[in-house]
């Protein structure tokens, strides 16, 4: 097992995996870590679809174009889930409010699912496995993925996690310095932040042009803004409404 420090500070996204299955003990540890995730009100407003069947992984790859989904040993889809509590409330005759129709309901489910994914990631990484978080599992084809995995109303995919034995060890990607991420007592002024932002932008460009493997000239600011421009064309709101979240006004 890796130390906590190594697990957290040496993590990198792995996109190439060996053709090697995970042991029952490894899967059990990851599942137990997921189960012990802290959640809002202990409501446990999440569920996980743990996928080992290759045909389903291949279908998910076709929908997302994320190759690591079909080559990893296990692909886990982390979902916000208010379906379980709805079933329980119906069985007990408890009035179930339309919490999924509120912004807070959407946030609570998303946060719980994201926390569960991080629990799984840390557990897997601590055992020397590789992982890759896949946001396209949420945005690429939300309706088709919901149908493929039989997601009921009041659930939706938040993010996916590929897990497997790593076949690569890419360079550690630079992250923003603490001064940009951690503010002391109050949010830092724009004047103070701007210099650090531009320095980080240059650092990312340097990393991308000199890293091992494939190289690019991508910076950070325009590259991420480009992702936002692309995301403006996603239809997540309609997909969420199809799963009984955020109704029409």
Short mmCIF file of C-alpha atoms in Angstrom, two decimals:
data_model
loop_
_atom_site.label_atom_id
_atom_site.label_comp_id
_atom_site.label_asym_id
_atom_site.label_seq_id
_atom_site.Cartn_x
_atom_site.Cartn_y
_atom_site.Cartn_z
CA UNK A 1 0.00 0.00 0.00
CA UNK A 2 1.19 3.51 -0.79
CA UNK A 3 1.49 6.11 1.93
CA UNK A 4 -1.28 8.70 2.21
CA UNK A 5 1.13 11.39 1.02
CA UNK A 6 2.22 9.44 -2.05
CA UNK A 7 -1.35 8.43 -2.87
CA UNK A 8 -2.61 12.01 -2.83
CA UNK A 9 0.37 13.94 -4.19
CA UNK A 10 1.59 11.55 -6.90
CA UNK A 11 -1.81 10.91 -8.49
CA UNK A 12 -2.03 11.32 -12.24
CA UNK A 13 -4.63 10.37 -14.85
CA UNK A 14 -3.91 6.98 -16.43
CA UNK A 15 -5.37 6.37 -19.88
CA UNK A 16 -3.55 3.13 -20.84
CA UNK A 17 -4.05 -0.07 -18.86
CA UNK A 18 -2.69 -3.61 -18.77
CA UNK A 19 -5.10 -6.42 -19.67
CA UNK A 20 -5.27 -7.60 -16.10
CA UNK A 21 -8.31 -8.10 -13.93
CA UNK A 22 -8.58 -6.66 -10.45
CA UNK A 23 -8.69 -9.10 -7.55
CA UNK A 24 -11.79 -9.62 -5.45
CA UNK A 25 -9.90 -8.10 -2.51
CA UNK A 26 -9.11 -4.95 -4.47
CA UNK A 27 -12.71 -4.52 -5.59
CA UNK A 28 -14.01 -5.15 -2.07
CA UNK A 29 -11.69 -2.47 -0.65
CA UNK A 30 -12.81 0.06 -3.26
CA UNK A 31 -16.47 -0.77 -2.58
CA UNK A 32 -15.98 -0.40 1.17
CA UNK A 33 -14.27 2.96 0.66
CA UNK A 34 -17.25 4.07 -1.41
CA UNK A 35 -19.66 2.90 1.28
CA UNK A 36 -17.82 4.95 3.92
CA UNK A 37 -18.07 8.20 1.94
CA UNK A 38 -19.29 11.22 3.95
CA UNK A 39 -22.54 12.56 2.48
CA UNK A 40 -25.03 15.35 3.14
CA UNK A 41 -27.18 14.49 6.19
CA UNK A 42 -25.96 10.89 5.82
CA UNK A 43 -28.55 10.79 3.04
CA UNK A 44 -26.13 8.86 0.78
CA UNK A 45 -27.65 10.51 -2.28
CA UNK A 46 -25.56 8.51 -4.75
CA UNK A 47 -25.24 5.14 -6.42
CA UNK A 48 -22.45 3.52 -8.42
CA UNK A 49 -22.75 1.35 -11.52
CA UNK A 50 -19.67 -0.91 -11.39
CA UNK A 51 -19.08 -2.23 -14.90
CA UNK A 52 -16.83 -5.18 -15.67
CA UNK A 53 -18.75 -6.61 -18.65
CA UNK A 54 -16.69 -5.79 -21.71
CA UNK A 55 -19.65 -5.40 -24.08
CA UNK A 56 -21.12 -2.62 -21.95
CA UNK A 57 -17.74 -0.89 -21.71
CA UNK A 58 -17.49 -1.07 -25.50
CA UNK A 59 -20.92 0.54 -25.85
CA UNK A 60 -19.93 3.30 -23.45
CA UNK A 61 -16.78 3.85 -25.46
CA UNK A 62 -18.86 4.22 -28.62
CA UNK A 63 -20.98 6.87 -26.88
CA UNK A 64 -18.11 8.84 -25.33
CA UNK A 65 -15.03 8.16 -27.53
CA UNK A 66 -13.03 7.70 -24.32
CA UNK A 67 -10.76 4.74 -25.05
CA UNK A 68 -9.81 4.18 -21.42
CA UNK A 69 -13.39 3.07 -20.70
CA UNK A 70 -13.02 -0.05 -22.85
CA UNK A 71 -9.41 -0.82 -21.87
CA UNK A 72 -9.65 -0.41 -18.08
CA UNK A 73 -10.38 -3.38 -15.83
CA UNK A 74 -13.36 -1.72 -14.17
CA UNK A 75 -15.40 1.32 -15.10
CA UNK A 76 -17.51 2.90 -12.38
CA UNK A 77 -20.25 5.41 -13.09
CA UNK A 78 -21.09 7.61 -10.11
CA UNK A 79 -24.67 8.84 -10.05
CA UNK A 80 -26.67 11.28 -8.00
CA UNK A 81 -29.53 9.17 -6.66
CA UNK A 82 -32.82 10.20 -5.05
CA UNK A 83 -34.61 7.14 -6.42
CA UNK A 84 -33.82 5.03 -3.35
CA UNK A 85 -35.25 7.48 -0.84
CA UNK A 86 -38.30 7.95 -3.09
CA UNK A 87 -38.95 4.19 -3.05
CA UNK A 88 -38.54 4.05 0.73
CA UNK A 89 -40.84 7.02 1.28
CA UNK A 90 -43.51 5.45 -0.91
CA UNK A 91 -43.28 2.15 0.96
CA UNK A 92 -43.62 3.87 4.36
CA UNK A 93 -46.26 6.35 3.23
CA UNK A 94 -43.94 9.28 3.90
CA UNK A 95 -44.53 12.50 1.95
CA UNK A 96 -41.61 12.90 -0.45
CA UNK A 97 -40.93 16.54 -1.38
CA UNK A 98 -39.81 17.46 -4.90
CA UNK A 99 -36.26 18.05 -3.71
CA UNK A 100 -34.86 17.08 -7.11
CA UNK A 101 -36.71 20.08 -8.55
CA UNK A 102 -34.50 22.47 -6.58
CA UNK A 103 -30.98 23.73 -7.17
CA UNK A 104 -29.96 22.42 -3.74
CA UNK A 105 -31.20 18.94 -4.62
CA UNK A 106 -29.10 18.96 -7.77
CA UNK A 107 -26.06 20.17 -5.82
CA UNK A 108 -26.47 17.68 -2.96
CA UNK A 109 -26.66 14.70 -5.31
CA UNK A 110 -23.72 15.91 -7.37
CA UNK A 111 -21.55 16.54 -4.33
CA UNK A 112 -22.33 13.15 -2.79
CA UNK A 113 -21.52 11.32 -6.04
CA UNK A 114 -18.29 13.30 -6.49
CA UNK A 115 -17.21 12.53 -2.92
CA UNK A 116 -17.90 8.82 -3.50
CA UNK A 117 -15.80 8.91 -6.66
CA UNK A 118 -12.90 10.46 -4.76
CA UNK A 119 -13.19 7.72 -2.12
CA UNK A 120 -12.91 5.11 -4.86
CA UNK A 121 -10.03 6.93 -6.53
CA UNK A 122 -7.99 7.19 -3.33
CA UNK A 123 -8.63 3.54 -2.46
CA UNK A 124 -7.57 2.39 -5.93
CA UNK A 125 -4.51 4.64 -6.07
CA UNK A 126 -3.37 3.51 -2.62
CA UNK A 127 -3.12 -0.05 -3.98
CA UNK A 128 -0.95 1.05 -6.90
CA UNK A 129 -3.78 0.99 -9.44
CA UNK A 130 -4.29 3.70 -12.03
CA UNK A 131 -7.42 5.80 -12.42
CA UNK A 132 -8.90 8.37 -14.77
CA UNK A 133 -11.94 10.53 -14.04
CA UNK A 134 -14.16 10.84 -17.13
CA UNK A 135 -16.55 13.77 -17.26
CA UNK A 136 -17.73 12.85 -20.76
CA UNK A 137 -19.68 10.06 -19.10
CA UNK A 138 -21.98 12.84 -17.93
CA UNK A 139 -22.08 15.07 -21.00
CA UNK A 140 -21.44 13.06 -24.17
CA UNK A 141 -24.72 11.16 -24.44
CA UNK A 142 -26.65 11.43 -21.17
CA UNK A 143 -29.97 10.03 -22.42
CA UNK A 144 -28.35 7.08 -24.19
CA UNK A 145 -26.19 6.23 -21.17
CA UNK A 146 -29.22 6.43 -18.88
CA UNK A 147 -31.08 3.99 -21.14
CA UNK A 148 -28.10 1.65 -21.51
CA UNK A 149 -27.60 1.38 -17.75
CA UNK A 150 -31.31 1.47 -16.87
CA UNK A 151 -31.00 4.57 -14.70
CA UNK A 152 -34.39 5.29 -13.14
CA UNK A 153 -36.01 8.68 -12.57
CA UNK A 154 -34.31 10.86 -9.96
CA UNK A 155 -30.85 9.57 -10.83
CA UNK A 156 -28.27 10.92 -13.26
CA UNK A 157 -24.64 10.25 -14.13
CA UNK A 158 -22.22 12.70 -12.49
CA UNK A 159 -18.84 11.28 -13.53
CA UNK A 160 -17.11 8.07 -14.48
CA UNK A 161 -13.92 6.51 -13.13
CA UNK A 162 -11.69 4.13 -15.07
CA UNK A 163 -9.66 1.79 -12.84
CA UNK A 164 -6.96 -0.69 -13.78
CA UNK A 165 -3.35 -1.73 -13.68
CA UNK A 166 -1.41 1.16 -15.26
CA UNK A 167 0.44 0.62 -18.51
CA UNK A 168 1.93 4.12 -18.48
CA UNK A 169 3.22 6.65 -16.00
CA UNK A 170 2.82 10.11 -17.56
CA UNK A 171 4.56 13.20 -16.25
CA UNK A 172 2.89 14.74 -13.23
CA UNK A 173 0.78 17.62 -14.53
CA UNK A 174 1.37 21.03 -12.88
CA UNK A 175 -1.48 22.18 -10.67
CA UNK A 176 -2.31 25.72 -9.63
CA UNK A 177 -0.19 27.01 -6.75
CA UNK A 178 -1.71 27.18 -3.29
CA UNK A 179 -2.01 30.98 -3.60
CA UNK A 180 -4.61 30.50 -6.35
CA UNK A 181 -6.54 27.76 -4.60
CA UNK A 182 -6.43 28.54 -0.90
CA UNK A 183 -7.52 31.96 0.32
CA UNK A 184 -6.77 33.19 3.83
CA UNK A 185 -9.86 34.39 5.73
CA UNK A 186 -11.38 36.05 2.64
CA UNK A 187 -11.19 35.78 -1.16
CA UNK A 188 -7.95 37.26 -2.51
CA UNK A 189 -8.11 40.48 -4.54
CA UNK A 190 -8.07 40.30 -8.35
CA UNK A 191 -4.89 42.36 -8.50
CA UNK A 192 -3.01 39.81 -6.43
CA UNK A 193 -4.49 36.81 -8.26
CA UNK A 194 -3.82 37.97 -11.82
CA UNK A 195 -0.04 37.60 -11.71
CA UNK A 196 -0.29 34.07 -10.34
CA UNK A 197 -2.88 33.15 -12.97
CA UNK A 198 -0.67 34.33 -15.82
CA UNK A 199 2.38 32.57 -14.35
CA UNK A 200 0.42 29.33 -14.16
CA UNK A 201 -0.76 29.78 -17.75
CA UNK A 202 2.89 29.98 -18.84
CA UNK A 203 3.80 26.95 -16.73
CA UNK A 204 1.10 24.84 -18.39
CA UNK A 205 2.27 25.90 -21.85
CA UNK A 206 5.84 24.92 -20.94
CA UNK A 207 4.67 21.57 -19.59
CA UNK A 208 2.63 20.78 -22.71
CA UNK A 209 5.49 21.60 -25.07
CA UNK A 210 8.15 19.62 -23.16
CA UNK A 211 6.33 16.70 -21.53
CA UNK A 212 7.13 13.11 -22.45
CA UNK A 213 4.84 11.49 -25.00
CA UNK A 214 2.58 13.56 -27.24
CA UNK A 215 3.17 17.31 -27.03
CA UNK A 216 0.92 20.31 -27.68
CA UNK A 217 1.16 24.08 -27.52
CA UNK A 218 -1.93 24.35 -25.32
CA UNK A 219 -1.96 27.04 -22.67
CA UNK A 220 -4.37 26.92 -19.72
CA UNK A 221 -6.62 29.98 -20.13
CA UNK A 222 -7.63 29.68 -23.77
CA UNK A 223 -7.69 25.88 -23.61
CA UNK A 224 -10.13 25.83 -20.69
CA UNK A 225 -12.21 28.67 -22.15
CA UNK A 226 -12.40 26.54 -25.31
CA UNK A 227 -13.83 23.69 -23.26
CA UNK A 228 -16.43 26.07 -21.84
CA UNK A 229 -17.34 27.20 -25.37
CA UNK A 230 -17.82 23.58 -26.40
CA UNK A 231 -19.85 22.85 -23.28
CA UNK A 232 -22.28 25.64 -24.17
CA UNK A 233 -23.66 23.21 -26.76
CA UNK A 234 -24.28 20.37 -24.31
CA UNK A 235 -27.91 19.64 -23.50
CA UNK A 236 -27.55 18.64 -19.86
CA UNK A 237 -30.60 20.64 -18.74
CA UNK A 238 -32.89 18.65 -21.03
CA UNK A 239 -31.23 15.39 -19.96
CA UNK A 240 -31.67 16.26 -16.29
CA UNK A 241 -35.33 17.11 -16.83
CA UNK A 242 -35.72 13.72 -18.48
CA UNK A 243 -34.53 12.14 -15.21
CA UNK A 244 -36.97 14.24 -13.12
CA UNK A 245 -34.55 17.00 -12.09
CA UNK A 246 -35.12 20.76 -12.51
CA UNK A 247 -38.57 20.93 -14.15
CA UNK A 248 -39.74 23.53 -16.63
CA UNK A 249 -40.94 26.74 -15.00
#
